[in-house]
Amino acid sequence: QVQFVESGGGLVQPGGSLRLSCAASGSMFGIYDMGWFRQAPGKQRELVASIISGGITKYADSVKCRFTISRDNAKNSVYLQMNSMKPEDTAVYYCNEVRGFFSWGQGTQVTVSS
């Protein structure tokens, strides 16, 4: 079992940036394809960025060219750099195995507002 603790959220103005961090427990972290998900009020949770073994990344169209996912297996961590943020990025952000295989952490709230 792997557990996740997300951090780095907050209030940011449109056009601003945030960097989210996800700390994972477990010694097998490096073998998993990882993703960042988000859930806005009244909407389903969606996968916005993923990073698979070998470092290949993939992004939802809504965040492409603005968000960057990265990982540090030595630190059991995954990161999400968010730039040029928009109000529609407002959501609770979670990390998990790319299929959502493990239990969800508490997430970190991101609010984009002027």
PDB file of N, CA and C in Angstrom, residues 14-102:
ATOM      1  N   PRO A  14      -5.058  35.073 -11.130  1.00  0.00           N
ATOM      2  CA  PRO A  14      -4.950  34.591 -12.524  1.00  0.00           C
ATOM      3  C   PRO A  14      -3.622  35.020 -13.136  1.00  0.00           C
ATOM      4  N   GLY A  15      -3.012  34.094 -13.863  1.00  0.00           N
ATOM      5  CA  GLY A  15      -1.699  34.344 -14.438  1.00  0.00           C
ATOM      6  C   GLY A  15      -0.547  33.963 -13.533  1.00  0.00           C
ATOM      7  N   GLY A  16      -0.849  33.644 -12.293  1.00  0.00           N
ATOM      8  CA  GLY A  16       0.193  33.303 -11.329  1.00  0.00           C
ATOM      9  C   GLY A  16       0.623  31.851 -11.415  1.00  0.00           C
ATOM     10  N   SER A  17       1.505  31.468 -10.476  1.00  0.00           N
ATOM     11  CA  SER A  17       2.088  30.120 -10.469  1.00  0.00           C
ATOM     12  C   SER A  17       2.034  29.517  -9.079  1.00  0.00           C
ATOM     13  N   LEU A  18       1.967  28.202  -9.055  1.00  0.00           N
ATOM     14  CA  LEU A  18       2.081  27.414  -7.831  1.00  0.00           C
ATOM     15  C   LEU A  18       2.836  26.140  -8.145  1.00  0.00           C
ATOM     16  N   ARG A  19       3.482  25.598  -7.128  1.00  0.00           N
ATOM     17  CA  ARG A  19       4.145  24.298  -7.279  1.00  0.00           C
ATOM     18  C   ARG A  19       3.608  23.365  -6.210  1.00  0.00           C
ATOM     19  N   LEU A  20       2.983  22.299  -6.646  1.00  0.00           N
ATOM     20  CA  LEU A  20       2.442  21.300  -5.735  1.00  0.00           C
ATOM     21  C   LEU A  20       3.449  20.177  -5.528  1.00  0.00           C
ATOM     22  N   SER A  21       3.431  19.634  -4.318  1.00  0.00           N
ATOM     23  CA  SER A  21       4.289  18.505  -3.995  1.00  0.00           C
ATOM     24  C   SER A  21       3.444  17.356  -3.470  1.00  0.00           C
ATOM     25  N   CYS A  22       3.897  16.158  -3.739  1.00  0.00           N
ATOM     26  CA  CYS A  22       3.228  14.959  -3.252  1.00  0.00           C
ATOM     27  C   CYS A  22       4.292  14.031  -2.690  1.00  0.00           C
ATOM     28  N   ALA A  23       4.194  13.745  -1.405  1.00  0.00           N
ATOM     29  CA  ALA A  23       5.114  12.821  -0.752  1.00  0.00           C
ATOM     30  C   ALA A  23       4.427  11.472  -0.601  1.00  0.00           C
ATOM     31  N   ALA A  24       5.098  10.430  -1.064  1.00  0.00           N
ATOM     32  CA  ALA A  24       4.517   9.082  -1.036  1.00  0.00           C
ATOM     33  C   ALA A  24       5.275   8.191  -0.070  1.00  0.00           C
ATOM     34  N   SER A  25       4.530   7.345   0.621  1.00  0.00           N
ATOM     35  CA  SER A  25       5.156   6.336   1.470  1.00  0.00           C
ATOM     36  C   SER A  25       5.390   5.076   0.645  1.00  0.00           C
ATOM     37  N   GLY A  26       6.165   4.137   1.195  1.00  0.00           N
ATOM     38  CA  GLY A  26       6.328   2.865   0.483  1.00  0.00           C
ATOM     39  C   GLY A  26       7.619   2.792  -0.292  1.00  0.00           C
ATOM     40  N   SER A  27       8.213   1.611  -0.316  1.00  0.00           N
ATOM     41  CA  SER A  27       9.514   1.425  -0.940  1.00  0.00           C
ATOM     42  C   SER A  27       9.418   1.150  -2.435  1.00  0.00           C
ATOM     43  N   MET A  28       8.239   0.921  -2.944  1.00  0.00           N
ATOM     44  CA  MET A  28       8.084   0.565  -4.361  1.00  0.00           C
ATOM     45  C   MET A  28       7.615   1.737  -5.200  1.00  0.00           C
ATOM     46  N   PHE A  29       7.700   2.941  -4.679  1.00  0.00           N
ATOM     47  CA  PHE A  29       7.153   4.126  -5.351  1.00  0.00           C
ATOM     48  C   PHE A  29       7.652   4.239  -6.791  1.00  0.00           C
ATOM     49  N   GLY A  30       8.917   3.984  -7.002  1.00  0.00           N
ATOM     50  CA  GLY A  30       9.534   4.210  -8.301  1.00  0.00           C
ATOM     51  C   GLY A  30       8.982   3.390  -9.446  1.00  0.00           C
ATOM     52  N   ILE A  31       8.271   2.310  -9.136  1.00  0.00           N
ATOM     53  CA  ILE A  31       7.780   1.461 -10.222  1.00  0.00           C
ATOM     54  C   ILE A  31       6.420   1.901 -10.742  1.00  0.00           C
ATOM     55  N   TYR A  32       5.796   2.844 -10.034  1.00  0.00           N
ATOM     56  CA  TYR A  32       4.432   3.223 -10.402  1.00  0.00           C
ATOM     57  C   TYR A  32       4.394   4.411 -11.347  1.00  0.00           C
ATOM     58  N   ASP A  33       3.503   4.329 -12.302  1.00  0.00           N
ATOM     59  CA  ASP A  33       3.185   5.495 -13.124  1.00  0.00           C
ATOM     60  C   ASP A  33       2.305   6.407 -12.280  1.00  0.00           C
ATOM     61  N   MET A  34       2.667   7.668 -12.201  1.00  0.00           N
ATOM     62  CA  MET A  34       2.005   8.581 -11.271  1.00  0.00           C
ATOM     63  C   MET A  34       1.249   9.687 -11.992  1.00  0.00           C
ATOM     64  N   GLY A  35       0.216  10.178 -11.327  1.00  0.00           N
ATOM     65  CA  GLY A  35      -0.576  11.240 -11.919  1.00  0.00           C
ATOM     66  C   GLY A  35      -1.001  12.282 -10.910  1.00  0.00           C
ATOM     67  N   TRP A  36      -1.292  13.447 -11.397  1.00  0.00           N
ATOM     68  CA  TRP A  36      -1.962  14.495 -10.628  1.00  0.00           C
ATOM     69  C   TRP A  36      -3.390  14.593 -11.136  1.00  0.00           C
ATOM     70  N   PHE A  37      -4.309  14.595 -10.203  1.00  0.00           N
ATOM     71  CA  PHE A  37      -5.730  14.688 -10.476  1.00  0.00           C
ATOM     72  C   PHE A  37      -6.267  15.951  -9.830  1.00  0.00           C
ATOM     73  N   ARG A  38      -7.435  16.392 -10.271  1.00  0.00           N
ATOM     74  CA  ARG A  38      -8.100  17.496  -9.607  1.00  0.00           C
ATOM     75  C   ARG A  38      -9.600  17.276  -9.637  1.00  0.00           C
ATOM     76  N   GLN A  39     -10.246  17.852  -8.626  1.00  0.00           N
ATOM     77  CA  GLN A  39     -11.698  17.774  -8.537  1.00  0.00           C
ATOM     78  C   GLN A  39     -12.243  19.130  -8.162  1.00  0.00           C
ATOM     79  N   ALA A  40     -12.985  19.719  -9.080  1.00  0.00           N
ATOM     80  CA  ALA A  40     -13.638  20.996  -8.833  1.00  0.00           C
ATOM     81  C   ALA A  40     -15.019  20.742  -8.236  1.00  0.00           C
ATOM     82  N   PRO A  41     -15.568  21.720  -7.527  1.00  0.00           N
ATOM     83  CA  PRO A  41     -16.891  21.543  -6.917  1.00  0.00           C
ATOM     84  C   PRO A  41     -17.936  21.123  -7.945  1.00  0.00           C
ATOM     85  N   GLY A  42     -18.674  20.065  -7.642  1.00  0.00           N
ATOM     86  CA  GLY A  42     -19.733  19.610  -8.523  1.00  0.00           C
ATOM     87  C   GLY A  42     -19.270  18.856  -9.750  1.00  0.00           C
ATOM     88  N   LYS A  43     -17.961  18.591  -9.834  1.00  0.00           N
ATOM     89  CA  LYS A  43     -17.430  17.895 -11.005  1.00  0.00           C
ATOM     90  C   LYS A  43     -16.722  16.611 -10.588  1.00  0.00           C
ATOM     91  N   GLN A  44     -16.533  15.724 -11.542  1.00  0.00           N
ATOM     92  CA  GLN A  44     -15.813  14.492 -11.288  1.00  0.00           C
ATOM     93  C   GLN A  44     -14.316  14.752 -11.216  1.00  0.00           C
ATOM     94  N   ARG A  45     -13.628  13.886 -10.487  1.00  0.00           N
ATOM     95  CA  ARG A  45     -12.184  13.974 -10.435  1.00  0.00           C
ATOM     96  C   ARG A  45     -11.619  13.658 -11.822  1.00  0.00           C
ATOM     97  N   GLU A  46     -10.623  14.430 -12.234  1.00  0.00           N
ATOM     98  CA  GLU A  46     -10.041  14.228 -13.551  1.00  0.00           C
ATOM     99  C   GLU A  46      -8.514  14.179 -13.456  1.00  0.00           C
ATOM    100  N   LEU A  47      -7.932  13.382 -14.344  1.00  0.00           N
ATOM    101  CA  LEU A  47      -6.481  13.287 -14.443  1.00  0.00           C
ATOM    102  C   LEU A  47      -5.984  14.438 -15.302  1.00  0.00           C
ATOM    103  N   VAL A  48      -5.073  15.245 -14.765  1.00  0.00           N
ATOM    104  CA  VAL A  48      -4.580  16.390 -15.534  1.00  0.00           C
ATOM    105  C   VAL A  48      -3.151  16.208 -16.024  1.00  0.00           C
ATOM    106  N   ALA A  49      -2.363  15.374 -15.348  1.00  0.00           N
ATOM    107  CA  ALA A  49      -0.984  15.162 -15.774  1.00  0.00           C
ATOM    108  C   ALA A  49      -0.505  13.801 -15.285  1.00  0.00           C
ATOM    109  N   SER A  50       0.317  13.156 -16.083  1.00  0.00           N
ATOM    110  CA  SER A  50       0.849  11.856 -15.684  1.00  0.00           C
ATOM    111  C   SER A  50       2.301  11.747 -16.111  1.00  0.00           C
ATOM    112  N   ILE A  51       3.032  10.906 -15.359  1.00  0.00           N
ATOM    113  CA  ILE A  51       4.436  10.644 -15.680  1.00  0.00           C
ATOM    114  C   ILE A  51       4.674   9.158 -15.495  1.00  0.00           C
ATOM    115  N   ILE A  52       5.151   8.521 -16.553  1.00  0.00           N
ATOM    116  CA  ILE A  52       5.334   7.073 -16.502  1.00  0.00           C
ATOM    117  C   ILE A  52       6.819   6.752 -16.377  1.00  0.00           C
ATOM    118  N   SER A  53       7.088   5.500 -16.199  1.00  0.00           N
ATOM    119  CA  SER A  53       8.471   5.054 -16.095  1.00  0.00           C
ATOM    120  C   SER A  53       9.256   5.537 -17.301  1.00  0.00           C
ATOM    121  N   GLY A  54      10.446   6.047 -17.043  1.00  0.00           N
ATOM    122  CA  GLY A  54      11.242   6.606 -18.126  1.00  0.00           C
ATOM    123  C   GLY A  54      11.046   8.099 -18.276  1.00  0.00           C
ATOM    124  N   GLY A  55      10.085   8.641 -17.552  1.00  0.00           N
ATOM    125  CA  GLY A  55       9.904  10.086 -17.530  1.00  0.00           C
ATOM    126  C   GLY A  55       8.998  10.655 -18.597  1.00  0.00           C
ATOM    127  N   ILE A  56       8.311   9.802 -19.331  1.00  0.00           N
ATOM    128  CA  ILE A  56       7.389  10.299 -20.359  1.00  0.00           C
ATOM    129  C   ILE A  56       6.187  10.933 -19.675  1.00  0.00           C
ATOM    130  N   THR A  57       5.823  12.127 -20.120  1.00  0.00           N
ATOM    131  CA  THR A  57       4.718  12.858 -19.510  1.00  0.00           C
ATOM    132  C   THR A  57       3.573  13.040 -20.495  1.00  0.00           C
ATOM    133  N   LYS A  58       2.390  13.214 -19.905  1.00  0.00           N
ATOM    134  CA  LYS A  58       1.185  13.428 -20.701  1.00  0.00           C
ATOM    135  C   LYS A  58       0.288  14.386 -19.938  1.00  0.00           C
ATOM    136  N   TYR A  59      -0.425  15.266 -20.696  1.00  0.00           N
ATOM    137  CA  TYR A  59      -1.237  16.286 -20.074  1.00  0.00           C
ATOM    138  C   TYR A  59      -2.629  16.355 -20.686  1.00  0.00           C
ATOM    139  N   ALA A  60      -3.596  16.721 -19.857  1.00  0.00           N
ATOM    140  CA  ALA A  60      -4.911  17.037 -20.380  1.00  0.00           C
ATOM    141  C   ALA A  60      -4.808  18.296 -21.231  1.00  0.00           C
ATOM    142  N   ASP A  61      -5.658  18.388 -22.234  1.00  0.00           N
ATOM    143  CA  ASP A  61      -5.609  19.562 -23.122  1.00  0.00           C
ATOM    144  C   ASP A  61      -5.776  20.866 -22.354  1.00  0.00           C
ATOM    145  N   SER A  62      -6.544  20.830 -21.282  1.00  0.00           N
ATOM    146  CA  SER A  62      -6.847  22.053 -20.532  1.00  0.00           C
ATOM    147  C   SER A  62      -5.631  22.628 -19.813  1.00  0.00           C
ATOM    148  N   VAL A  63      -4.593  21.817 -19.608  1.00  0.00           N
ATOM    149  CA  VAL A  63      -3.419  22.300 -18.869  1.00  0.00           C
ATOM    150  C   VAL A  63      -2.143  22.215 -19.692  1.00  0.00           C
ATOM    151  N   LYS A  64      -2.234  21.690 -20.883  1.00  0.00           N
ATOM    152  CA  LYS A  64      -1.052  21.512 -21.724  1.00  0.00           C
ATOM    153  C   LYS A  64      -0.350  22.844 -21.948  1.00  0.00           C
ATOM    154  N   CYS A  65       0.962  22.815 -21.866  1.00  0.00           N
ATOM    155  CA  CYS A  65       1.818  23.989 -22.042  1.00  0.00           C
ATOM    156  C   CYS A  65       1.794  24.941 -20.854  1.00  0.00           C
ATOM    157  N   ARG A  66       1.008  24.639 -19.820  1.00  0.00           N
ATOM    158  CA  ARG A  66       0.979  25.487 -18.617  1.00  0.00           C
ATOM    159  C   ARG A  66       1.468  24.724 -17.392  1.00  0.00           C
ATOM    160  N   PHE A  67       1.179  23.440 -17.337  1.00  0.00           N
ATOM    161  CA  PHE A  67       1.550  22.617 -16.182  1.00  0.00           C
ATOM    162  C   PHE A  67       2.699  21.682 -16.563  1.00  0.00           C
ATOM    163  N   THR A  68       3.555  21.382 -15.586  1.00  0.00           N
ATOM    164  CA  THR A  68       4.650  20.438 -15.791  1.00  0.00           C
ATOM    165  C   THR A  68       4.712  19.476 -14.617  1.00  0.00           C
ATOM    166  N   ILE A  69       4.641  18.180 -14.912  1.00  0.00           N
ATOM    167  CA  ILE A  69       4.760  17.158 -13.877  1.00  0.00           C
ATOM    168  C   ILE A  69       6.187  16.623 -13.872  1.00  0.00           C
ATOM    169  N   SER A  70       6.677  16.345 -12.670  1.00  0.00           N
ATOM    170  CA  SER A  70       8.005  15.767 -12.529  1.00  0.00           C
ATOM    171  C   SER A  70       8.004  14.871 -11.300  1.00  0.00           C
ATOM    172  N   ARG A  71       9.058  14.072 -11.171  1.00  0.00           N
ATOM    173  CA  ARG A  71       9.143  13.177 -10.019  1.00  0.00           C
ATOM    174  C   ARG A  71      10.594  13.030  -9.604  1.00  0.00           C
ATOM    175  N   ASP A  72      10.769  12.699  -8.333  1.00  0.00           N
ATOM    176  CA  ASP A  72      12.081  12.400  -7.783  1.00  0.00           C
ATOM    177  C   ASP A  72      11.931  11.094  -7.011  1.00  0.00           C
ATOM    178  N   ASN A  73      12.303  10.001  -7.635  1.00  0.00           N
ATOM    179  CA  ASN A  73      12.105   8.691  -7.005  1.00  0.00           C
ATOM    180  C   ASN A  73      12.936   8.529  -5.731  1.00  0.00           C
ATOM    181  N   ALA A  74      14.081   9.188  -5.675  1.00  0.00           N
ATOM    182  CA  ALA A  74      14.914   9.104  -4.473  1.00  0.00           C
ATOM    183  C   ALA A  74      14.223   9.727  -3.269  1.00  0.00           C
ATOM    184  N   LYS A  75      13.334  10.670  -3.536  1.00  0.00           N
ATOM    185  CA  LYS A  75      12.605  11.339  -2.456  1.00  0.00           C
ATOM    186  C   LYS A  75      11.157  10.872  -2.377  1.00  0.00           C
ATOM    187  N   ASN A  76      10.809   9.841  -3.165  1.00  0.00           N
ATOM    188  CA  ASN A  76       9.422   9.362  -3.175  1.00  0.00           C
ATOM    189  C   ASN A  76       8.435  10.514  -3.376  1.00  0.00           C
ATOM    190  N   SER A  77       8.722  11.366  -4.336  1.00  0.00           N
ATOM    191  CA  SER A  77       7.920  12.567  -4.512  1.00  0.00           C
ATOM    192  C   SER A  77       7.561  12.819  -5.965  1.00  0.00           C
ATOM    193  N   VAL A  78       6.397  13.450  -6.129  1.00  0.00           N
ATOM    194  CA  VAL A  78       5.932  13.905  -7.436  1.00  0.00           C
ATOM    195  C   VAL A  78       5.573  15.373  -7.296  1.00  0.00           C
ATOM    196  N   TYR A  79       5.799  16.147  -8.350  1.00  0.00           N
ATOM    197  CA  TYR A  79       5.575  17.583  -8.304  1.00  0.00           C
ATOM    198  C   TYR A  79       4.696  18.018  -9.484  1.00  0.00           C
ATOM    199  N   LEU A  80       4.010  19.137  -9.294  1.00  0.00           N
ATOM    200  CA  LEU A  80       3.244  19.732 -10.387  1.00  0.00           C
ATOM    201  C   LEU A  80       3.502  21.233 -10.373  1.00  0.00           C
ATOM    202  N   GLN A  81       4.225  21.705 -11.367  1.00  0.00           N
ATOM    203  CA  GLN A  81       4.451  23.140 -11.550  1.00  0.00           C
ATOM    204  C   GLN A  81       3.321  23.682 -12.401  1.00  0.00           C
ATOM    205  N   MET A  82       2.609  24.652 -11.858  1.00  0.00           N
ATOM    206  CA  MET A  82       1.462  25.228 -12.542  1.00  0.00           C
ATOM    207  C   MET A  82       1.737  26.693 -12.840  1.00  0.00           C
ATOM    208  N   ASN A  83       1.741  27.066 -14.108  1.00  0.00           N
ATOM    209  CA  ASN A  83       1.991  28.433 -14.546  1.00  0.00           C
ATOM    210  C   ASN A  83       0.778  28.968 -15.308  1.00  0.00           C
ATOM    211  N   SER A  84       0.749  30.265 -15.489  1.00  0.00           N
ATOM    212  CA  SER A  84      -0.333  30.913 -16.256  1.00  0.00           C
ATOM    213  C   SER A  84      -1.692  30.384 -15.796  1.00  0.00           C
ATOM    214  N   MET A  85      -1.885  30.392 -14.508  1.00  0.00           N
ATOM    215  CA  MET A  85      -3.080  29.771 -13.958  1.00  0.00           C
ATOM    216  C   MET A  85      -4.345  30.552 -14.274  1.00  0.00           C
ATOM    217  N   LYS A  86      -5.441  29.803 -14.357  1.00  0.00           N
ATOM    218  CA  LYS A  86      -6.742  30.366 -14.722  1.00  0.00           C
ATOM    219  C   LYS A  86      -7.759  30.046 -13.629  1.00  0.00           C
ATOM    220  N   PRO A  87      -8.821  30.826 -13.530  1.00  0.00           N
ATOM    221  CA  PRO A  87      -9.855  30.525 -12.530  1.00  0.00           C
ATOM    222  C   PRO A  87     -10.389  29.098 -12.653  1.00  0.00           C
ATOM    223  N   GLU A  88     -10.443  28.567 -13.847  1.00  0.00           N
ATOM    224  CA  GLU A  88     -10.948  27.201 -14.033  1.00  0.00           C
ATOM    225  C   GLU A  88      -9.994  26.130 -13.518  1.00  0.00           C
ATOM    226  N   ASP A  89      -8.803  26.516 -13.087  1.00  0.00           N
ATOM    227  CA  ASP A  89      -7.886  25.574 -12.442  1.00  0.00           C
ATOM    228  C   ASP A  89      -8.237  25.371 -10.966  1.00  0.00           C
ATOM    229  N   THR A  90      -9.164  26.159 -10.456  1.00  0.00           N
ATOM    230  CA  THR A  90      -9.575  26.035  -9.059  1.00  0.00           C
ATOM    231  C   THR A  90     -10.151  24.649  -8.789  1.00  0.00           C
ATOM    232  N   ALA A  91      -9.567  23.953  -7.821  1.00  0.00           N
ATOM    233  CA  ALA A  91      -9.969  22.584  -7.513  1.00  0.00           C
ATOM    234  C   ALA A  91      -9.132  22.083  -6.342  1.00  0.00           C
ATOM    235  N   VAL A  92      -9.507  20.921  -5.840  1.00  0.00           N
ATOM    236  CA  VAL A  92      -8.642  20.188  -4.918  1.00  0.00           C
ATOM    237  C   VAL A  92      -7.785  19.256  -5.769  1.00  0.00           C
ATOM    238  N   TYR A  93      -6.484  19.308  -5.550  1.00  0.00           N
ATOM    239  CA  TYR A  93      -5.542  18.533  -6.344  1.00  0.00           C
ATOM    240  C   TYR A  93      -5.030  17.343  -5.526  1.00  0.00           C
ATOM    241  N   TYR A  94      -4.965  16.199  -6.192  1.00  0.00           N
ATOM    242  CA  TYR A  94      -4.526  14.956  -5.577  1.00  0.00           C
ATOM    243  C   TYR A  94      -3.463  14.282  -6.447  1.00  0.00           C
ATOM    244  N   CYS A  95      -2.603  13.516  -5.822  1.00  0.00           N
ATOM    245  CA  CYS A  95      -1.721  12.635  -6.588  1.00  0.00           C
ATOM    246  C   CYS A  95      -2.110  11.195  -6.288  1.00  0.00           C
ATOM    247  N   ASN A  96      -1.801  10.310  -7.231  1.00  0.00           N
ATOM    248  CA  ASN A  96      -2.089   8.890  -7.065  1.00  0.00           C
ATOM    249  C   ASN A  96      -1.421   8.154  -8.217  1.00  0.00           C
ATOM    250  N   GLU A  97      -1.381   6.855  -8.104  1.00  0.00           N
ATOM    251  CA  GLU A  97      -1.019   6.034  -9.241  1.00  0.00           C
ATOM    252  C   GLU A  97      -1.953   6.423 -10.389  1.00  0.00           C
ATOM    253  N   VAL A  98      -1.492   6.332 -11.612  1.00  0.00           N
ATOM    254  CA  VAL A  98      -2.181   6.965 -12.732  1.00  0.00           C
ATOM    255  C   VAL A  98      -3.596   6.430 -12.938  1.00  0.00           C
ATOM    256  N   ARG A  99      -3.907   5.256 -12.443  1.00  0.00           N
ATOM    257  CA  ARG A  99      -5.276   4.729 -12.540  1.00  0.00           C
ATOM    258  C   ARG A  99      -6.067   4.981 -11.254  1.00  0.00           C
ATOM    259  N   GLY A 100      -5.465   5.707 -10.305  1.00  0.00           N
ATOM    260  CA  GLY A 100      -6.143   5.920  -9.028  1.00  0.00           C
ATOM    261  C   GLY A 100      -6.222   4.667  -8.197  1.00  0.00           C
ATOM    262  N   PHE A 101      -5.201   3.845  -8.266  1.00  0.00           N
ATOM    263  CA  PHE A 101      -5.220   2.517  -7.663  1.00  0.00           C
ATOM    264  C   PHE A 101      -5.212   2.547  -6.133  1.00  0.00           C
ATOM    265  N   PHE A 102      -4.508   3.504  -5.549  1.00  0.00           N
ATOM    266  CA  PHE A 102      -4.354   3.539  -4.095  1.00  0.00           C
ATOM    267  C   PHE A 102      -5.390   4.470  -3.451  1.00  0.00           C
TER     268      PHE A 102
END
